[in-house]
JSON list of C-alpha atoms in Angstrom, two decimals:
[
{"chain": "A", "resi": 51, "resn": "UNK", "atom": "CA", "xyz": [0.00, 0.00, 0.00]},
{"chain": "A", "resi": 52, "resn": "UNK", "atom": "CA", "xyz": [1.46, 3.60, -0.27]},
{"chain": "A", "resi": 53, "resn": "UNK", "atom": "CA", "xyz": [2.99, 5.22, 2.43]},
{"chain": "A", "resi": 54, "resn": "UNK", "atom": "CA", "xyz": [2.59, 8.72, 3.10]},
{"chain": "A", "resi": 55, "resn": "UNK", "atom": "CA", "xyz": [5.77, 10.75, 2.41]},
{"chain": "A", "resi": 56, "resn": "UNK", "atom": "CA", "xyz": [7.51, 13.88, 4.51]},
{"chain": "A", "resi": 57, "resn": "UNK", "atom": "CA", "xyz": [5.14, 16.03, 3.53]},
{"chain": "A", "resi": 58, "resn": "UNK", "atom": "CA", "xyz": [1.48, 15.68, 3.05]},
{"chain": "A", "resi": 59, "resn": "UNK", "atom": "CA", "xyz": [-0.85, 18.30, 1.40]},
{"chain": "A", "resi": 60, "resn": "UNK", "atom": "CA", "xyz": [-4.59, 18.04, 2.25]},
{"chain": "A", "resi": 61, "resn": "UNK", "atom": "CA", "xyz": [-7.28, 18.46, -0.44]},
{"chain": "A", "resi": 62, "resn": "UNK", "atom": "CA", "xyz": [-11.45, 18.49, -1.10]},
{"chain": "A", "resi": 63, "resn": "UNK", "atom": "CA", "xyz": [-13.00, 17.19, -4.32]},
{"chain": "A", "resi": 64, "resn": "UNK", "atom": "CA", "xyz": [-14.20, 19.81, -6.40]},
{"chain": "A", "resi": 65, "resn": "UNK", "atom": "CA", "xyz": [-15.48, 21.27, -9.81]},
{"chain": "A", "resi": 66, "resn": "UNK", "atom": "CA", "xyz": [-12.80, 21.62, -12.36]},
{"chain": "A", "resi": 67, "resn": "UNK", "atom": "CA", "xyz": [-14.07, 25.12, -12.86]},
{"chain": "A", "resi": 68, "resn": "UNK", "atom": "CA", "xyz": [-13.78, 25.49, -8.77]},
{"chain": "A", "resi": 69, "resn": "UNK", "atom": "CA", "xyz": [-9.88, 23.94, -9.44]},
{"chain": "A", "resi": 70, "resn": "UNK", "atom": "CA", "xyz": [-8.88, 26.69, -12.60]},
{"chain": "A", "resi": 71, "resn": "UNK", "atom": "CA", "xyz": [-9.32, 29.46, -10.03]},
{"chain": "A", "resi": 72, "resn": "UNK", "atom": "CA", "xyz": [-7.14, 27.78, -7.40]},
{"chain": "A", "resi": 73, "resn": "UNK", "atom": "CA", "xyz": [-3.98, 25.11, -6.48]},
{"chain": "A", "resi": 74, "resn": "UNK", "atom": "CA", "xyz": [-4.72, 21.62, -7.43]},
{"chain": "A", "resi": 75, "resn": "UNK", "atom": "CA", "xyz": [-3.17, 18.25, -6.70]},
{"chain": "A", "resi": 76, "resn": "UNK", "atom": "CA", "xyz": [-2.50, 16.02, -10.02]},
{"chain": "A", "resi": 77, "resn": "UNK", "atom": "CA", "xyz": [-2.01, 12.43, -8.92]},
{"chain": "A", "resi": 78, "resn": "UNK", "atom": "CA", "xyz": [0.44, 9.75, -10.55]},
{"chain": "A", "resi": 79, "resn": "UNK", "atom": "CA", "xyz": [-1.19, 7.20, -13.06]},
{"chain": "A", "resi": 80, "resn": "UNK", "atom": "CA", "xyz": [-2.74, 4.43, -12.50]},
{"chain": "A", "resi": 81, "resn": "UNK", "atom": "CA", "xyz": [-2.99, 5.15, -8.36]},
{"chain": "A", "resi": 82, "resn": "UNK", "atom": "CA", "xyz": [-5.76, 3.66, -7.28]},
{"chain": "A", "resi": 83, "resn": "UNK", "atom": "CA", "xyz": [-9.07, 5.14, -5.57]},
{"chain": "A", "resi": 84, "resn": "UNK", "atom": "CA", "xyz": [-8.04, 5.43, -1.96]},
{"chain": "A", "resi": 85, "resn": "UNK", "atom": "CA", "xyz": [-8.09, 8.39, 0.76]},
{"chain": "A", "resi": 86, "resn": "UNK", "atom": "CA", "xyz": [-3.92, 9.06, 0.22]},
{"chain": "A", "resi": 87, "resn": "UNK", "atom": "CA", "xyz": [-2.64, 9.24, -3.18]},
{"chain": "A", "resi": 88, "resn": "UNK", "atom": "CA", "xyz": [0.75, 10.27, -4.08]},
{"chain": "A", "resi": 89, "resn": "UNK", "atom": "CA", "xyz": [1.12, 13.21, -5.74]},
{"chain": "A", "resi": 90, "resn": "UNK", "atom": "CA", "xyz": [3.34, 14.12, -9.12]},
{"chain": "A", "resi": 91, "resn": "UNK", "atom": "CA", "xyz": [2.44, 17.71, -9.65]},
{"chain": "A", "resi": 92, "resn": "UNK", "atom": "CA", "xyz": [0.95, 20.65, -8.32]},
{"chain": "A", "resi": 93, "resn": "UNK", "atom": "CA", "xyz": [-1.29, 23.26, -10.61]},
{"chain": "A", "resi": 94, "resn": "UNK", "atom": "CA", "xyz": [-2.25, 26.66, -9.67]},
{"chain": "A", "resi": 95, "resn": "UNK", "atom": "CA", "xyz": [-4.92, 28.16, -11.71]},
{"chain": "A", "resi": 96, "resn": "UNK", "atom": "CA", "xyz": [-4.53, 25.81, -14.63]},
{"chain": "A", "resi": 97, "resn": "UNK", "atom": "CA", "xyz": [-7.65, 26.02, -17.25]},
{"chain": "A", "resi": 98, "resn": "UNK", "atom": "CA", "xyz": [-10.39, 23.24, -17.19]},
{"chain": "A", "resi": 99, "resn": "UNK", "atom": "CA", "xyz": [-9.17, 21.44, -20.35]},
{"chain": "A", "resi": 100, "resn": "UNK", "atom": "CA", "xyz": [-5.44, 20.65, -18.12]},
{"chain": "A", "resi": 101, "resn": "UNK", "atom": "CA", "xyz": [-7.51, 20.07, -14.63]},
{"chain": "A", "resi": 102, "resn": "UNK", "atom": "CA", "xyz": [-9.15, 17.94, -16.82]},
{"chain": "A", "resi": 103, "resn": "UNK", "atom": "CA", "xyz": [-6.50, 15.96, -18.65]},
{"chain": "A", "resi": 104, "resn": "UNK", "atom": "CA", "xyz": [-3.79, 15.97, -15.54]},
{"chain": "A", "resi": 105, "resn": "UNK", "atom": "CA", "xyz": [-5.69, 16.31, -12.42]},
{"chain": "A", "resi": 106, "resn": "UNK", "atom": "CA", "xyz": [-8.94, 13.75, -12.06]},
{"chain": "A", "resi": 107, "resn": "UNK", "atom": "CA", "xyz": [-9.53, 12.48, -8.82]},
{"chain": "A", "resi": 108, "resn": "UNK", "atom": "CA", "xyz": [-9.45, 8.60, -9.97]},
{"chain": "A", "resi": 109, "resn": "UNK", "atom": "CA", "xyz": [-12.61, 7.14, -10.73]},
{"chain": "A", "resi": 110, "resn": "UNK", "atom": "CA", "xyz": [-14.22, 10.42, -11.70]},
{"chain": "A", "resi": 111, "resn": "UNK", "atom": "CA", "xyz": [-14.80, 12.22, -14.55]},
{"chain": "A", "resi": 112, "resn": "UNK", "atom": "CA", "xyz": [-15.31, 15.71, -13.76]},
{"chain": "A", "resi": 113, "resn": "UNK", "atom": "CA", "xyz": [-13.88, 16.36, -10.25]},
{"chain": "A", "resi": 114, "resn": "UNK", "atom": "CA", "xyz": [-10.45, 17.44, -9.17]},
{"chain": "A", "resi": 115, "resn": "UNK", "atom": "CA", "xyz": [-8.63, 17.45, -5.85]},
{"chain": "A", "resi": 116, "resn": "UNK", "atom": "CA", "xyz": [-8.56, 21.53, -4.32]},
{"chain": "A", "resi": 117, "resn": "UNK", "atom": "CA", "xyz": [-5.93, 21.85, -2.36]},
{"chain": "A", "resi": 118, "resn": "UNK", "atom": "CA", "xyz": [-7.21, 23.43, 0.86]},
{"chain": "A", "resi": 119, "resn": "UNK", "atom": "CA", "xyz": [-4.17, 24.97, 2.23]},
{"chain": "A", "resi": 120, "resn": "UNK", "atom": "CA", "xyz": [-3.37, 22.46, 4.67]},
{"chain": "A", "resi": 121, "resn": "UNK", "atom": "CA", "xyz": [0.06, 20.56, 4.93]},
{"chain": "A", "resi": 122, "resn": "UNK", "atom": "CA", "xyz": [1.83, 18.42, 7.56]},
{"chain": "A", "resi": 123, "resn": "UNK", "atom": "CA", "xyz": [5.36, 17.33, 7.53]},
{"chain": "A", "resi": 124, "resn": "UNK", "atom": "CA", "xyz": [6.92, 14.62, 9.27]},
{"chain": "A", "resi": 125, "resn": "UNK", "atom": "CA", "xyz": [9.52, 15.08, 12.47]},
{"chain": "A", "resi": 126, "resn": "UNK", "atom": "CA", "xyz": [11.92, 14.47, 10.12]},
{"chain": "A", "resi": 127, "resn": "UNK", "atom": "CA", "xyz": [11.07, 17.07, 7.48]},
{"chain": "A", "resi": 128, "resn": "UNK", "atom": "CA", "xyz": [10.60, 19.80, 10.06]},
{"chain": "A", "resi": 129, "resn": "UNK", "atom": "CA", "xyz": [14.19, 18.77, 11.68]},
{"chain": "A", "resi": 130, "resn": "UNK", "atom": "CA", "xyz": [16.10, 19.34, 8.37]},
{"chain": "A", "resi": 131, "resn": "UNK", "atom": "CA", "xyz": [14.24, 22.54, 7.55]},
{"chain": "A", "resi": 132, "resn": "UNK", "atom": "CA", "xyz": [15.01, 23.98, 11.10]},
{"chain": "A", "resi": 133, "resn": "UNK", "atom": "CA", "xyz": [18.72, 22.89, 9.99]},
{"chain": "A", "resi": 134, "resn": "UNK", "atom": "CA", "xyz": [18.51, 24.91, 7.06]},
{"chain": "A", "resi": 135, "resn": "UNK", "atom": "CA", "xyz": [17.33, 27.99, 8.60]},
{"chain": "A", "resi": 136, "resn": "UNK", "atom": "CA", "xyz": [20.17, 28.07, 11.00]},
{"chain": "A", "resi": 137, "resn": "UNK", "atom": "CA", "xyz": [22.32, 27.50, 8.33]},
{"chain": "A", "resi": 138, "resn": "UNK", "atom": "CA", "xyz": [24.79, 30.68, 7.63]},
{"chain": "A", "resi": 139, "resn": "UNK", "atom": "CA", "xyz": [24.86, 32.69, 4.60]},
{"chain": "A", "resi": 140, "resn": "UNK", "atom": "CA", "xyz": [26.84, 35.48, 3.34]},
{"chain": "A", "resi": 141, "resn": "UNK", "atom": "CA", "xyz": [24.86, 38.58, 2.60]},
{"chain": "A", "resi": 142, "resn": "UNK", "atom": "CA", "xyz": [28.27, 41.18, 1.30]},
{"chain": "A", "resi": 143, "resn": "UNK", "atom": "CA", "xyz": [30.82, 41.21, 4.26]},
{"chain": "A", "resi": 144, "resn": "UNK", "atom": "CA", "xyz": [27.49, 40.19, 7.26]},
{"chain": "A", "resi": 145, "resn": "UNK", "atom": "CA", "xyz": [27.20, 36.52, 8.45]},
{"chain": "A", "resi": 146, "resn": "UNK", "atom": "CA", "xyz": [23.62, 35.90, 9.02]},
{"chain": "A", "resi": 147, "resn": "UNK", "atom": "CA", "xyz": [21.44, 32.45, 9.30]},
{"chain": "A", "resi": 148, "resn": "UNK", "atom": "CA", "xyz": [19.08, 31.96, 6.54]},
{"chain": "A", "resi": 149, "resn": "UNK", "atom": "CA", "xyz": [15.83, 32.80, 8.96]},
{"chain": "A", "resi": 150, "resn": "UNK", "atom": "CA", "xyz": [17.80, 36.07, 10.03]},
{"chain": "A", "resi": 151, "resn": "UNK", "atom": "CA", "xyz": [17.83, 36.76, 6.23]},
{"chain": "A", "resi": 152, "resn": "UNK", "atom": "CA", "xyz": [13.90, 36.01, 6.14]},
{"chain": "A", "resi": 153, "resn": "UNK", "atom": "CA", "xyz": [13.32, 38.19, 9.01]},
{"chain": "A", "resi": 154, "resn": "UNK", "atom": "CA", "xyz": [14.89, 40.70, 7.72]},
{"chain": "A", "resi": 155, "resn": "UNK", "atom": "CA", "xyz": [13.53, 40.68, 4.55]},
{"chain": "A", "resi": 156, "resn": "UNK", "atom": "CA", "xyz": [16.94, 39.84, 2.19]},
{"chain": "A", "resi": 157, "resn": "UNK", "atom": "CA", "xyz": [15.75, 36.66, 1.52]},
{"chain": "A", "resi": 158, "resn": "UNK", "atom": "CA", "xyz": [12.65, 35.62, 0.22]},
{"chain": "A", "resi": 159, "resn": "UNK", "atom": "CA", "xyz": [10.74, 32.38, 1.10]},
{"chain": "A", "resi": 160, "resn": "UNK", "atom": "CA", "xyz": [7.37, 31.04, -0.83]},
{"chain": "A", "resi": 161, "resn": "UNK", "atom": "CA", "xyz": [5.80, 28.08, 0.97]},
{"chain": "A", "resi": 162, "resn": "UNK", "atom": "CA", "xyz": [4.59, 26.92, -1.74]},
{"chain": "A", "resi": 163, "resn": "UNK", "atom": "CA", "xyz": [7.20, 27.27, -4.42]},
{"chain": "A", "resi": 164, "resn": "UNK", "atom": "CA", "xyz": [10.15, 26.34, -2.22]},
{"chain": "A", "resi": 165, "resn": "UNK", "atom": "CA", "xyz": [8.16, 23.58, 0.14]},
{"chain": "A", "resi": 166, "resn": "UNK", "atom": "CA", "xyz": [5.38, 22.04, -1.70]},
{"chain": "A", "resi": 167, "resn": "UNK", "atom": "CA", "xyz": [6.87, 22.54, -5.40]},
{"chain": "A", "resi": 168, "resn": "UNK", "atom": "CA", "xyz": [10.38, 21.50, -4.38]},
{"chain": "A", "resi": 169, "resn": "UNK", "atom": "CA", "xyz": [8.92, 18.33, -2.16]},
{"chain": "A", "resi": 170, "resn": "UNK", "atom": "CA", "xyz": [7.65, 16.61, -5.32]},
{"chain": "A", "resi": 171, "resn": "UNK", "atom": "CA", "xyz": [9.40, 13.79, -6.43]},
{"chain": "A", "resi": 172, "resn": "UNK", "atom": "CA", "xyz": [11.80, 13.67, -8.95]},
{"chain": "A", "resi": 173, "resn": "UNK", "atom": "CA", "xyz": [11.67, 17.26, -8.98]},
{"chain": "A", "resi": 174, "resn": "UNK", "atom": "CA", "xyz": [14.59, 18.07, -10.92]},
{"chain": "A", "resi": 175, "resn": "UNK", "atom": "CA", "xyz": [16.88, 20.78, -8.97]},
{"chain": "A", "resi": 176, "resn": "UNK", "atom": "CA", "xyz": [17.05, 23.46, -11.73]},
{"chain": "A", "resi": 177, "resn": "UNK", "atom": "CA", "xyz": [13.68, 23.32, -12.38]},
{"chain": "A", "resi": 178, "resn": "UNK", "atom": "CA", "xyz": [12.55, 25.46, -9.33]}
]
């Protein structure tokens, strides 16, 4: 059976209309119709015809899976990621972790660009 990985995004079935206005979660093939599914991409704001073609909930025809804003992450996940923002970086000639640099607004962080994007598998690294 498949096992839920580090990170785990929550979403409602809804109209693929509902989905083109919002973030939706597109499922690998052939998964089949249970409550966890892995996911292969994320959409945001895609039209109905790609919803449609990339982002059925199995076993339906006309329904897609909203994401509803809601994620957890394992021990594991959150450990590394605390790791990472203590880590150090160089901004000129100041020393400064990466959540001072967040803080401070000289670095930028996007939940769901640099989390929920970057978390997919086989996410290439140059892709994001």
């Amino acid at each position: 059976p498949f096992q839920r990985g580090a990170i785990c995004g929550f979403g409602k079935p809804a109209s693929l209309e509902q989905g083109s206005r919002h973030g939706v979660f597109a499922f690998a093939p052939g998964v089949p119709e249970e409550t966890t599914l892995p996911v292969k991409d994320f959409h945001q704001k895609s039209s109905v015809a790609t919803l449609k073609e990339e982002c059925l909930v199995p076993g339906t025809t006309d329904r897609c899976a909203l994401d509803v804003g809601i994620f957890t992450m394992s021990v594991d996940w959150c450990s590394a990621f605390f790791r990472f923002a203590n880590s150090k970086i160089v901004d000129g000639t100041n020393e400064m972790t990466v959540m001072a640099a967040v803080d401070d607004s000289k670095l930028y962080f996007d939940f769901y660009l640099e989390v929920v994007t970057a978390s997919l598998p086989g996410q290439p690294l140059g892709s994001f």
